[in-house]
Short mmCIF file of C-alpha atoms in Angstrom, two decimals:
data_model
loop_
_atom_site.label_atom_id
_atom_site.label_comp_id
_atom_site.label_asym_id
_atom_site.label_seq_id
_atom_site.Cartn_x
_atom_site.Cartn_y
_atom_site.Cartn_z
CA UNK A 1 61.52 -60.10 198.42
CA UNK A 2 62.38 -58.24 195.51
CA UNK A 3 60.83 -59.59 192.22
CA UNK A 4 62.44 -58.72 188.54
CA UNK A 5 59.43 -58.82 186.42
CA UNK A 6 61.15 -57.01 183.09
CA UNK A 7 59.77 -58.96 180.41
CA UNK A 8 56.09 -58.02 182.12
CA UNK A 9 56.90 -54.26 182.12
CA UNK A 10 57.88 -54.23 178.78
CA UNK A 11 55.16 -55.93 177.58
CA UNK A 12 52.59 -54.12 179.98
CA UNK A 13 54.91 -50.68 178.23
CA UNK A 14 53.36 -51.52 174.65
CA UNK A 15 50.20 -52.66 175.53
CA UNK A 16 49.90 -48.93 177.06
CA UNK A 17 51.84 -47.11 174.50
CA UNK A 18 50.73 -48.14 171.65
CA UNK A 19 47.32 -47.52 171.51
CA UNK A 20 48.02 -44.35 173.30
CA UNK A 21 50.22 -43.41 170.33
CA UNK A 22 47.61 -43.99 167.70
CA UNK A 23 44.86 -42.07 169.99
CA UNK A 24 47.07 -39.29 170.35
CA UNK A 25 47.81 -39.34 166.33
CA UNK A 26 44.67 -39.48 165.75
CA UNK A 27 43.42 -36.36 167.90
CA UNK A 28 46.64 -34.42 167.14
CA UNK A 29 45.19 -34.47 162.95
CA UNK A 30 41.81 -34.26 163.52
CA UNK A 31 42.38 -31.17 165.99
CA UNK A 32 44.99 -29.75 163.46
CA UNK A 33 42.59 -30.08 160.44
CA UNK A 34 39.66 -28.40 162.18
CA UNK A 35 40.97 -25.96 164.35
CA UNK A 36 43.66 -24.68 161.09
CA UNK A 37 40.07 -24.75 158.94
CA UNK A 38 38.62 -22.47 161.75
CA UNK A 39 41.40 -20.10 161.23
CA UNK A 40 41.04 -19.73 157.54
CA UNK A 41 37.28 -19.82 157.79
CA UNK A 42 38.24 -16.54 160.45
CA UNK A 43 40.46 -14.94 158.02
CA UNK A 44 38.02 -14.95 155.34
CA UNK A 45 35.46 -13.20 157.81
CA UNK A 46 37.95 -10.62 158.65
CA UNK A 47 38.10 -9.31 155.40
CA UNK A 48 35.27 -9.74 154.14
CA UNK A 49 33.91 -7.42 157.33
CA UNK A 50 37.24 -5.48 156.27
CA UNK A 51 36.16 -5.02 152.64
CA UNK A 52 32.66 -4.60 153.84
CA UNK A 53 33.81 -1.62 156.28
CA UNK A 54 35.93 0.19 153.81
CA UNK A 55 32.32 -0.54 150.84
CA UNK A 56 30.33 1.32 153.51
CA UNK A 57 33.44 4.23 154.40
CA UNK A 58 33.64 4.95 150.43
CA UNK A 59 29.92 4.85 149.21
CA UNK A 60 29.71 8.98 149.74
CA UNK A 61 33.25 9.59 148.08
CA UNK A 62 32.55 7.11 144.92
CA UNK A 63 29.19 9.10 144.50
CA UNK A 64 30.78 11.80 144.44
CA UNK A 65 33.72 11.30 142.83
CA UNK A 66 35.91 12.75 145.31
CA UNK A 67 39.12 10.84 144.81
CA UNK A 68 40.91 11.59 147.54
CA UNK A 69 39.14 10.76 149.88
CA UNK A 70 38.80 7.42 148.67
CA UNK A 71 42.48 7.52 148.61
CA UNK A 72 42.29 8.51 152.19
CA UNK A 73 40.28 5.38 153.31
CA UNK A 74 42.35 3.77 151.45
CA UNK A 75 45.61 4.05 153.29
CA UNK A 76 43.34 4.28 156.46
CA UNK A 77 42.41 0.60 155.62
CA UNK A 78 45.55 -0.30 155.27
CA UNK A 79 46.75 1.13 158.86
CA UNK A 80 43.74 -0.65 160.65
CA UNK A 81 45.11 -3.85 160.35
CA UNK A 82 48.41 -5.23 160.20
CA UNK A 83 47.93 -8.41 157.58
CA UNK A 84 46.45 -6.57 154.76
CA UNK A 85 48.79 -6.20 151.92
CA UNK A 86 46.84 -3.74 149.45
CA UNK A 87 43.55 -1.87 149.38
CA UNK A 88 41.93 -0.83 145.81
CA UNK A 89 38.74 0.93 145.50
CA UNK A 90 36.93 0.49 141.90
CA UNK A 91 34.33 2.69 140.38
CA UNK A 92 31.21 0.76 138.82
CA UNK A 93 33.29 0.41 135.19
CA UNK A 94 36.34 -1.63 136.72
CA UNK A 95 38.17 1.75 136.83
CA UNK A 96 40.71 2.25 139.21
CA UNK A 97 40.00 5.08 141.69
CA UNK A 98 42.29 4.71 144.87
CA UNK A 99 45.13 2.17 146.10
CA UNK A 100 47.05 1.94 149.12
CA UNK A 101 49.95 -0.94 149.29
CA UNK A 102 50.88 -3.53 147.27
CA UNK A 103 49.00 -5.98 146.09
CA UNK A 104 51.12 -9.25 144.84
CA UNK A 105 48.10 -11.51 144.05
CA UNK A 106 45.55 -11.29 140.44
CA UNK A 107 42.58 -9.36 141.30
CA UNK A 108 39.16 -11.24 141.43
CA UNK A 109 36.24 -10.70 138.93
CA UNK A 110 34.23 -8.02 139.51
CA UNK A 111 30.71 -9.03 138.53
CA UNK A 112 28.41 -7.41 141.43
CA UNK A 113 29.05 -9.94 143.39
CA UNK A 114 31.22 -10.83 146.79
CA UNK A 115 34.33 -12.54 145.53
CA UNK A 116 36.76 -14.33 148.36
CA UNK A 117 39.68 -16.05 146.19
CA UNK A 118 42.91 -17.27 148.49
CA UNK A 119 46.25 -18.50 146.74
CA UNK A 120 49.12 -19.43 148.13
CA UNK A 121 50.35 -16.75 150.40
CA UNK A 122 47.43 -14.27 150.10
CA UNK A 123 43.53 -13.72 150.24
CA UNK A 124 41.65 -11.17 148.70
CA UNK A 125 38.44 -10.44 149.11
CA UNK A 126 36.23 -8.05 146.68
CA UNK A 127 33.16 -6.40 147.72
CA UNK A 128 30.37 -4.58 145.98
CA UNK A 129 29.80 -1.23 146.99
CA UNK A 130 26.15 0.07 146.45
CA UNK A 131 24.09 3.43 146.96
CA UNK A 132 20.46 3.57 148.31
CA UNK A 133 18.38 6.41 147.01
CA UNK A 134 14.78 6.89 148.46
CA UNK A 135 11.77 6.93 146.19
CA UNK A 136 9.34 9.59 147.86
CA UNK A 137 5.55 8.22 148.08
CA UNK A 138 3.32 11.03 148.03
CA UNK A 139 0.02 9.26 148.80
CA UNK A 140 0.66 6.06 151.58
CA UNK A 141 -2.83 5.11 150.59
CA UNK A 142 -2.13 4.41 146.87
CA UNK A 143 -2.45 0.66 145.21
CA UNK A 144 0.54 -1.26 145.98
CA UNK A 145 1.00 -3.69 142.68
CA UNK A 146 0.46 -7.38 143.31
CA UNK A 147 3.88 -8.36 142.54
CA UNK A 148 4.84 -6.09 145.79
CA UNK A 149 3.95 -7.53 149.70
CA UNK A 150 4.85 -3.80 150.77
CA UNK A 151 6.04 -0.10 149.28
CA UNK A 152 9.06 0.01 147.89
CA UNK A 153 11.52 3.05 149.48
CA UNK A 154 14.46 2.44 148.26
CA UNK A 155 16.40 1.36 145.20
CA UNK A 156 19.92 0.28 145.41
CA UNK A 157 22.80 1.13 142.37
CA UNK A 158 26.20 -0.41 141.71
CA UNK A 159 28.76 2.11 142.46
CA UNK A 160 32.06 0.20 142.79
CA UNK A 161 34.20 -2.14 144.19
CA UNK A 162 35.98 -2.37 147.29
CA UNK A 163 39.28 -4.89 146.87
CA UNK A 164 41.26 -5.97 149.87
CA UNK A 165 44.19 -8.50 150.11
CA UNK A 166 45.64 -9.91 153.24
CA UNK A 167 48.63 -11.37 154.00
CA UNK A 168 48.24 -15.49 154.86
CA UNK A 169 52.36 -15.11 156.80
CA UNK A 170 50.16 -14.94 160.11
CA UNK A 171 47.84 -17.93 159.62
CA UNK A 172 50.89 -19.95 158.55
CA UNK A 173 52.46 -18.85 161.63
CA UNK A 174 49.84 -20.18 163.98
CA UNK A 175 49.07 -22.85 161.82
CA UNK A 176 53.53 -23.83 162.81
CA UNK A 177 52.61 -22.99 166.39
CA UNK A 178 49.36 -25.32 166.78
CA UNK A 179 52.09 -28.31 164.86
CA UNK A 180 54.13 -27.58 167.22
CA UNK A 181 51.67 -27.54 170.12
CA UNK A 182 50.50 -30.60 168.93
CA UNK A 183 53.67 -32.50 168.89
CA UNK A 184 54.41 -31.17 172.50
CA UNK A 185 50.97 -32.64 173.48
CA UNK A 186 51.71 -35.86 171.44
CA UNK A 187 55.18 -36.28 173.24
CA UNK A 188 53.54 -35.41 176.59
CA UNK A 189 50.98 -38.19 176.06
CA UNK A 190 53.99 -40.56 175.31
CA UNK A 191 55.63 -39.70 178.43
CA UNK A 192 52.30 -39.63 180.68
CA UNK A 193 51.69 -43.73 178.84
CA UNK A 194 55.41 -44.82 179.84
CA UNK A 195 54.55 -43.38 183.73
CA UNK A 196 51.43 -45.58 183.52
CA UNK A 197 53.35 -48.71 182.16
CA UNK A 198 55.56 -48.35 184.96
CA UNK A 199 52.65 -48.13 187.36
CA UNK A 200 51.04 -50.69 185.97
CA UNK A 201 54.43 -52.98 186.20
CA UNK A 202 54.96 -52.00 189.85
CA UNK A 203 50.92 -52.70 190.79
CA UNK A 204 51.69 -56.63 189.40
CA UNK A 205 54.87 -56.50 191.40
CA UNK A 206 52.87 -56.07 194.24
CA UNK A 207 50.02 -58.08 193.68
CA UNK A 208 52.70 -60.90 193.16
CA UNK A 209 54.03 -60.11 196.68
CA UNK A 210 50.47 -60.36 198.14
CA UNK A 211 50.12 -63.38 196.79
CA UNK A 212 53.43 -64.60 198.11
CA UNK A 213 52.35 -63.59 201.60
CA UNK A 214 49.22 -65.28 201.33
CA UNK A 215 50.73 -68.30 200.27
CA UNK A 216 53.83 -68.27 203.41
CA UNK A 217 50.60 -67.51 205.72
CA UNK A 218 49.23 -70.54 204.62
CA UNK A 219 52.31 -72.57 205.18
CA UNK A 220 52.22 -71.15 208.48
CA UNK A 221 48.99 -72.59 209.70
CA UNK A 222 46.44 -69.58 208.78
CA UNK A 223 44.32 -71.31 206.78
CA UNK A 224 41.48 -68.56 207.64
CA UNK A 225 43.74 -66.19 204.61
CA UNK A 226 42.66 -65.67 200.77
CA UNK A 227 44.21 -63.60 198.22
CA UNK A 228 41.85 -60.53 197.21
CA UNK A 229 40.89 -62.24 193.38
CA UNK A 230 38.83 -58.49 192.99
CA UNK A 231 42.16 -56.98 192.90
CA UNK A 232 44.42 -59.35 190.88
CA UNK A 233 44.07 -57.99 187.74
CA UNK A 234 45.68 -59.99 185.30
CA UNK A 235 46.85 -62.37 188.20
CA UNK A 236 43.33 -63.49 188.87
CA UNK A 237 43.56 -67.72 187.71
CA UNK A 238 46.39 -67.68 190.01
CA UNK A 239 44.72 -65.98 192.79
CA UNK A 240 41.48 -68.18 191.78
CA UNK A 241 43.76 -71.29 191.58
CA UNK A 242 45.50 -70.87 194.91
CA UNK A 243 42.13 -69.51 197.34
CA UNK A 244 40.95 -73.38 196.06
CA UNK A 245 43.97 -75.03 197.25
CA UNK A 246 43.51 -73.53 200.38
CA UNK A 247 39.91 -73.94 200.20
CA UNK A 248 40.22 -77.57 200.16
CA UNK A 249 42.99 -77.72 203.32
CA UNK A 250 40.92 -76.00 205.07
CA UNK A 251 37.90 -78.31 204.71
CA UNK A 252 38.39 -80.37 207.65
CA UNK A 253 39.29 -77.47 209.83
CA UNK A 254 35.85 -75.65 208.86
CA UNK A 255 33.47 -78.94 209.25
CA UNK A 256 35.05 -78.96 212.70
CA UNK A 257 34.78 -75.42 213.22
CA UNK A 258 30.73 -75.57 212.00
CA UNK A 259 30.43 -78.47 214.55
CA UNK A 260 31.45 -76.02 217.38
CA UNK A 261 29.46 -73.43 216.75
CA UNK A 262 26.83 -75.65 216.40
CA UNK A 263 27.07 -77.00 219.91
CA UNK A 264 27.30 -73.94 220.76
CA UNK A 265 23.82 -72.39 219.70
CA UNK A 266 22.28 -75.71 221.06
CA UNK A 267 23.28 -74.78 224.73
CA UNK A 268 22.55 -70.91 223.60
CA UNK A 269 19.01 -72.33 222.49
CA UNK A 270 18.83 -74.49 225.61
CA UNK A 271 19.46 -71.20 228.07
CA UNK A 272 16.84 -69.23 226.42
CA UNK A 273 14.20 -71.85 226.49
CA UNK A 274 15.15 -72.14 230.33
CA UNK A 275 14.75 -68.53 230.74
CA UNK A 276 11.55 -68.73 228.90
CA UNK A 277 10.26 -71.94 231.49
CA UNK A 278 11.89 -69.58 234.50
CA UNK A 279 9.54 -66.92 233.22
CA UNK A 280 6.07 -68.84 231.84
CA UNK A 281 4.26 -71.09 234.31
CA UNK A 282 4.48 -74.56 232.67
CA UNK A 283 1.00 -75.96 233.36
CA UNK A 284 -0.84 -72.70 232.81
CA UNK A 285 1.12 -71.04 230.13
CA UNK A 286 0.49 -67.63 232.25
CA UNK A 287 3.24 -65.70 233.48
CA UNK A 288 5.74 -67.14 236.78
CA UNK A 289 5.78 -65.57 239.93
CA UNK A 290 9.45 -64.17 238.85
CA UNK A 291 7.88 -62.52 235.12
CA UNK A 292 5.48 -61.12 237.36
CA UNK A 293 7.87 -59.33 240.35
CA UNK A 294 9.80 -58.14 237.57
CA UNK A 295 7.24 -56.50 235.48
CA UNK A 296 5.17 -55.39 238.94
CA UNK A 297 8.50 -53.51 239.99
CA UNK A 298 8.52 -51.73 236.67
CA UNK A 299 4.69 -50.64 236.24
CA UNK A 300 5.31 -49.25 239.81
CA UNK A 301 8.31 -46.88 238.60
CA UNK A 302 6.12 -46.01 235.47
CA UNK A 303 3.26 -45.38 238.10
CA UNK A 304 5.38 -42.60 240.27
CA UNK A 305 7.34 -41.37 237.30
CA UNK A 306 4.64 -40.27 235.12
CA UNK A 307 1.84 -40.11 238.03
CA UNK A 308 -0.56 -42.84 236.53
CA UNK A 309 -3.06 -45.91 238.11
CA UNK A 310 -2.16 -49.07 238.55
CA UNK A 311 -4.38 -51.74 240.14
CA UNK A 312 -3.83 -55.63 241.27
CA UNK A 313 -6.05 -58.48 241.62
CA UNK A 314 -5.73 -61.04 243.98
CA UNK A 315 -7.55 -64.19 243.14
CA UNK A 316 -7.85 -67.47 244.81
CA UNK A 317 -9.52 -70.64 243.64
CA UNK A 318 -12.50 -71.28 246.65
CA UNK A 319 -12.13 -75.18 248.00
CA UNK A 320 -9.90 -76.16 245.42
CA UNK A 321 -8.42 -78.69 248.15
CA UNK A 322 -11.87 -80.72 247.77
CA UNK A 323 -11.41 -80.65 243.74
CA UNK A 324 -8.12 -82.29 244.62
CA UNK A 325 -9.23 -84.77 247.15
CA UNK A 326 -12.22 -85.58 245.00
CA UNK A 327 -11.91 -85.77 241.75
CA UNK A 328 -7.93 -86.15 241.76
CA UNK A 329 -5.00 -83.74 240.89
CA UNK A 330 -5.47 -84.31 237.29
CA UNK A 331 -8.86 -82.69 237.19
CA UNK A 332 -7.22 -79.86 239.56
CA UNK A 333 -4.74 -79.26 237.13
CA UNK A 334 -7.54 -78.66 234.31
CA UNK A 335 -9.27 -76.25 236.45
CA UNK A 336 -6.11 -73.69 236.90
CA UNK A 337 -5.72 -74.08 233.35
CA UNK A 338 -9.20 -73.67 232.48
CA UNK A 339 -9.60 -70.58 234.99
CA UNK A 340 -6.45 -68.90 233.42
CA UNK A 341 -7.58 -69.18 230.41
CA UNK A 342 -10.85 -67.74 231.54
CA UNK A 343 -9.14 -64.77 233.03
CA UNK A 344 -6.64 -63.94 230.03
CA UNK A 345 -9.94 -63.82 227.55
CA UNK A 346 -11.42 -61.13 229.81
CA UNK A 347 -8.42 -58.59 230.54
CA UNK A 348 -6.35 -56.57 227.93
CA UNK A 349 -3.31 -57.61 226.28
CA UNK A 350 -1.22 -54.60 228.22
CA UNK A 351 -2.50 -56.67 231.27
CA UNK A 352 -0.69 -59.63 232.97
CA UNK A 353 -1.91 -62.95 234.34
CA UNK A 354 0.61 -64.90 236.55
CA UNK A 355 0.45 -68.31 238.61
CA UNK A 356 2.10 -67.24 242.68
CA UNK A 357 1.68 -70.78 243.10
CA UNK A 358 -0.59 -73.48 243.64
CA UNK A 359 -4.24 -72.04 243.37
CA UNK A 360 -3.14 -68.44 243.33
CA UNK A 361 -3.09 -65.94 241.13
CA UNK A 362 -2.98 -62.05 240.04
CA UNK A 363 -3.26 -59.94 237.50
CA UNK A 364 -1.26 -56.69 237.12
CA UNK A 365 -3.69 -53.92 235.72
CA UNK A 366 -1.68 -50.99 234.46
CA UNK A 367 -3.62 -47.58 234.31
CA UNK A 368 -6.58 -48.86 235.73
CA UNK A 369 -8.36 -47.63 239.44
CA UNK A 370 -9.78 -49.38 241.86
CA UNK A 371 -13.11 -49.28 240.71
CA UNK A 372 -12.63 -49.75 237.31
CA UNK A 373 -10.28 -52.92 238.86
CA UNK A 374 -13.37 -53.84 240.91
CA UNK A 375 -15.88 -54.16 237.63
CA UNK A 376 -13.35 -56.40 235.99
CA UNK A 377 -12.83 -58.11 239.33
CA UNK A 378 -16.58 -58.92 239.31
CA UNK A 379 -16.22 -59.47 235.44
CA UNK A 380 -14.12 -62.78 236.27
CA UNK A 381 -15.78 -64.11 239.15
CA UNK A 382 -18.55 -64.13 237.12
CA UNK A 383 -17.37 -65.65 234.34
CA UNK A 384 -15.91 -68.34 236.27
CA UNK A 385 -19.07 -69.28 238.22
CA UNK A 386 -20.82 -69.65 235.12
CA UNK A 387 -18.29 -72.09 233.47
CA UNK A 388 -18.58 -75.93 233.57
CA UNK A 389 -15.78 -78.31 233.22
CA UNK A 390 -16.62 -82.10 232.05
CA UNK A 391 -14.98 -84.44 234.56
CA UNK A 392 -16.54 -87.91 233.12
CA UNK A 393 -19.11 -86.68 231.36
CA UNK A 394 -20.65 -84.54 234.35
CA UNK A 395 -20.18 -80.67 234.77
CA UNK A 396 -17.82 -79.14 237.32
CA UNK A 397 -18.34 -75.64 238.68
CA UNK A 398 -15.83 -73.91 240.56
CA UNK A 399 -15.79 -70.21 242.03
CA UNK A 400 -13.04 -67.77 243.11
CA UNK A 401 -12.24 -65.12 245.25
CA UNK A 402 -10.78 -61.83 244.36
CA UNK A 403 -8.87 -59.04 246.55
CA UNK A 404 -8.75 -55.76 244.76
CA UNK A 405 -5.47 -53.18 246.17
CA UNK A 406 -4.87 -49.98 244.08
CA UNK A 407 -1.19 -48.62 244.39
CA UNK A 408 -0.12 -46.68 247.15
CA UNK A 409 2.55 -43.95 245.93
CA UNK A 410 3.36 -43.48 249.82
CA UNK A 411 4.26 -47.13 249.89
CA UNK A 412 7.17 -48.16 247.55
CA UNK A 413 6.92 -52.08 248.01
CA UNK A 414 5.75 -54.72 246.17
CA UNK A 415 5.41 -57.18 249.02
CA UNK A 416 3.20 -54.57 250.82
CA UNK A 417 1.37 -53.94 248.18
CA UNK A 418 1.28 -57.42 247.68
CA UNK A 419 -0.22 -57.61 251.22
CA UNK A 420 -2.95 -55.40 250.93
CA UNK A 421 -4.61 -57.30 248.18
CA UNK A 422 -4.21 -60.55 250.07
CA UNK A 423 -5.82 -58.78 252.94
CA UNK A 424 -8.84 -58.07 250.89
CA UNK A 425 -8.77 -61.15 249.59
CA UNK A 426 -9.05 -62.86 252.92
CA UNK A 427 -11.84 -60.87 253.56
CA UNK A 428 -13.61 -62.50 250.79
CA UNK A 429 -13.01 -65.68 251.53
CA UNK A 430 -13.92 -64.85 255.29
CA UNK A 431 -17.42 -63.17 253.83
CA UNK A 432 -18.19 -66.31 252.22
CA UNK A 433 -16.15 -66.58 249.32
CA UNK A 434 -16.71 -66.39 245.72
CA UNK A 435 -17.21 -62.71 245.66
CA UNK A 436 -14.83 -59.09 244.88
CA UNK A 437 -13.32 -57.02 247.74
CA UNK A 438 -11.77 -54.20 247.54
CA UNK A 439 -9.18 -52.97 249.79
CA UNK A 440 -10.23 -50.55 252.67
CA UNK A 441 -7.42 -48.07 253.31
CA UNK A 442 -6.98 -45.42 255.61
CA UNK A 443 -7.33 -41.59 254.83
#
């Protein structure tokens, strides 16, 4: 949909016109002003280094007297450059001694000083001209006077005057060209402001069509869509205005939506915390029989890949039946926990305790041999003979058996491996129980 919005671009016109008008005024006579007092200020240094030159040319020949050639550098002068009008050299009197062109302004004093005077059309520019003679000093060692800081060699004498005019048709020239510059900037800047108007017109035309769309998306059941309020502009309270209609539509919608998600990161939570029961032994709070297949299976790649030990202990409660039938499956069931916790005090945190079932359990010893597996084998059956557990006010003591199996690189299966450490752990129970064997394998 096409939207006629010509009231807003004339309006949005001015507002960038205008003040780009006054800035551009504004630069255009401060830039004039300066940059035309530069030139002057440039003009005046050219000849007073013009009048200086010629002083410096015609100190020899006004010594001297010799008249022509000071008439000589005079018309020299006056070839060198283009905008001066007259050259006069004066002897130390005010007497006339050479002149080349024609000079239309009135002649500065001549009172030993530089003189710069500038009228309407011309400049002139007078300059002292003085000699240096050299005092000889026959004895360098002699008193200097106090007056003095060092020797005096020379001692400088008015000879004339060197008088130059210059023509001001060329700084009037560029002084037209840098109006006229000016004014070309000035209208260039008016231009450049009515291209940005229009911009600026055509970017609210658009943002008006945004909002439009946002507003027939609405209608159409996508209450999800806001209008960008960053990128308004001046459109913002209406953008702000309707994102809080649709804000409030869409209340019931999100409270619904919330409810959902919700429900769902309940039964997200809920799978996790199964996970988490499938992998922790409930009564124990060691690892399951499935935590420790997995992690088994893994230590045994690590094992073959990077050529390390791994160990395995085997351990079995000894008569834990009778603790059952005796003092009831309560009191069992704070023996495995007791005993677990026992064993996860004594081995390292890389280590892992799990619960195979019942009165069984291992521990997974990664980088660890056989014998150093045997010594913390021993370490726990220790321990465990020397703990009590009150069952009604009288001490308990328990014992376990341990089988000790060291991986086999030549045998790549858990359940064998599994094997050999139940092996040796029959073979403690068979020698009497609580006590540490270690597997016997074949050369």
């Amino acid at each position: 949909m096409k939207l006629k919005l010509s009231g807003v671009r004339v309006r949005l016109w001015l507002a960038t016109a205008l003040p780009a008008m006054l800035v551009i005024a504004l630069l255009v006579v401060g830039f004039t002003s300066q940059y035309g007092g530069r030139m002057t200020e440039a003009l005046k240094d050219r000849g007073a280094a013009s009048a200086g030159q010629l002083g410096s040319a015609a100190e020899f020949s006004l010594f001297a007297g010799d008249q022509e050639a000071l008439a000589r550098l005079a018309e020299a002068t006056m070839r060198s450059d283009v905008q001066l009008r007259g050259v006069i050299i004066y002897n130390a009197q005010g007497q006339l001694r050479a002149a080349a062109g024609k000079m239309k302004a009135r002649a500065p004093r001549l009172d030993g000083a530089v003189q710069i005077v500038q009228s309407k059309d011309a400049l002139v520019v007078s300059q002292p001209i003085y000699s240096t003679a050299t005092v000889p000093i026959d004895d360098v060692y002699a008193p200097v006077p106090e007056e003095d800081t060092r020797i005096r060699a020379t001692e400088r004498r008015l000879l004339g005057y060197a008088v130059v005019e210059m023509s001001l048709d060329v700084l009037a020239q560029q002084r037209r060209e840098l109006l006229i510059w000016s004014l070309a900037t000035a209208v260039g800047g008016l231009m450049l402001a009515g291209v940005m108007a229009s911009v600026l017109a055509d970017l609210v035309s658009s943002q008006i069509g945004r909002i439009n769309r946002v507003v027939e998306l609405v209608g159409e059941g996508h209450l999800a869509e806001r209008v960008d309020v960053a990128h308004s502009g001046i459109l913002r309270p209406l953008a702000v205005g309707i994102n809080a209609m649709v804000a409030r539509i869409a209340t019931t919608q999100e409270e619904l939506q919330h409810q959902i998600s919700q429900a769902t990161q309940e039964l997200r939570d809920q799978k996790e915390a199964a996970e988490r029961a499938a992998r922790t032994d409930s009564l124990t709070g060691v690892a399951s029989r499935r935590a420790f297949s997995e992690a088994a299976e893994a230590e045994m790649q690590r094992a073959l890949r990077y050529r390390t030990e791994l160990s395995l202990l085997m351990m079995d409660l000894d008569h834990f039946k009778v603790v059952n039938d005796t003092h009831g499956h309560v009191t069992g069931d704070a023996v495995l926990v007791s005993f677990a916790q026992t064993v996860q005090q004594l081995v390292r945190k890389v280590d892992l305790v799990a619960r195979l079932g019942g009165e069984e359990f291992v521990v997974l010893l990664p980088n660890i041999t056989a014998e150093q597996a045997t010594a913390l084998a021993e370490r726990i059956r220790e321990a465990v003979h020397n703990s009590r557990l009150l069952v009604e006010g009288k001490p308990l003591q328990f014992s376990v058996s341990i089988g000790v199996a060291q991986f086999d690189r030549r045998e790549l299966s858990l359940t064998g491996w599994l094997a050999r450490a139940d092996a040796a752990l029959y073979q403690a129970k068979a020698q009497g129980r609580n006590r540490v064997v270690l597997e016997t394998t074949d050369a």
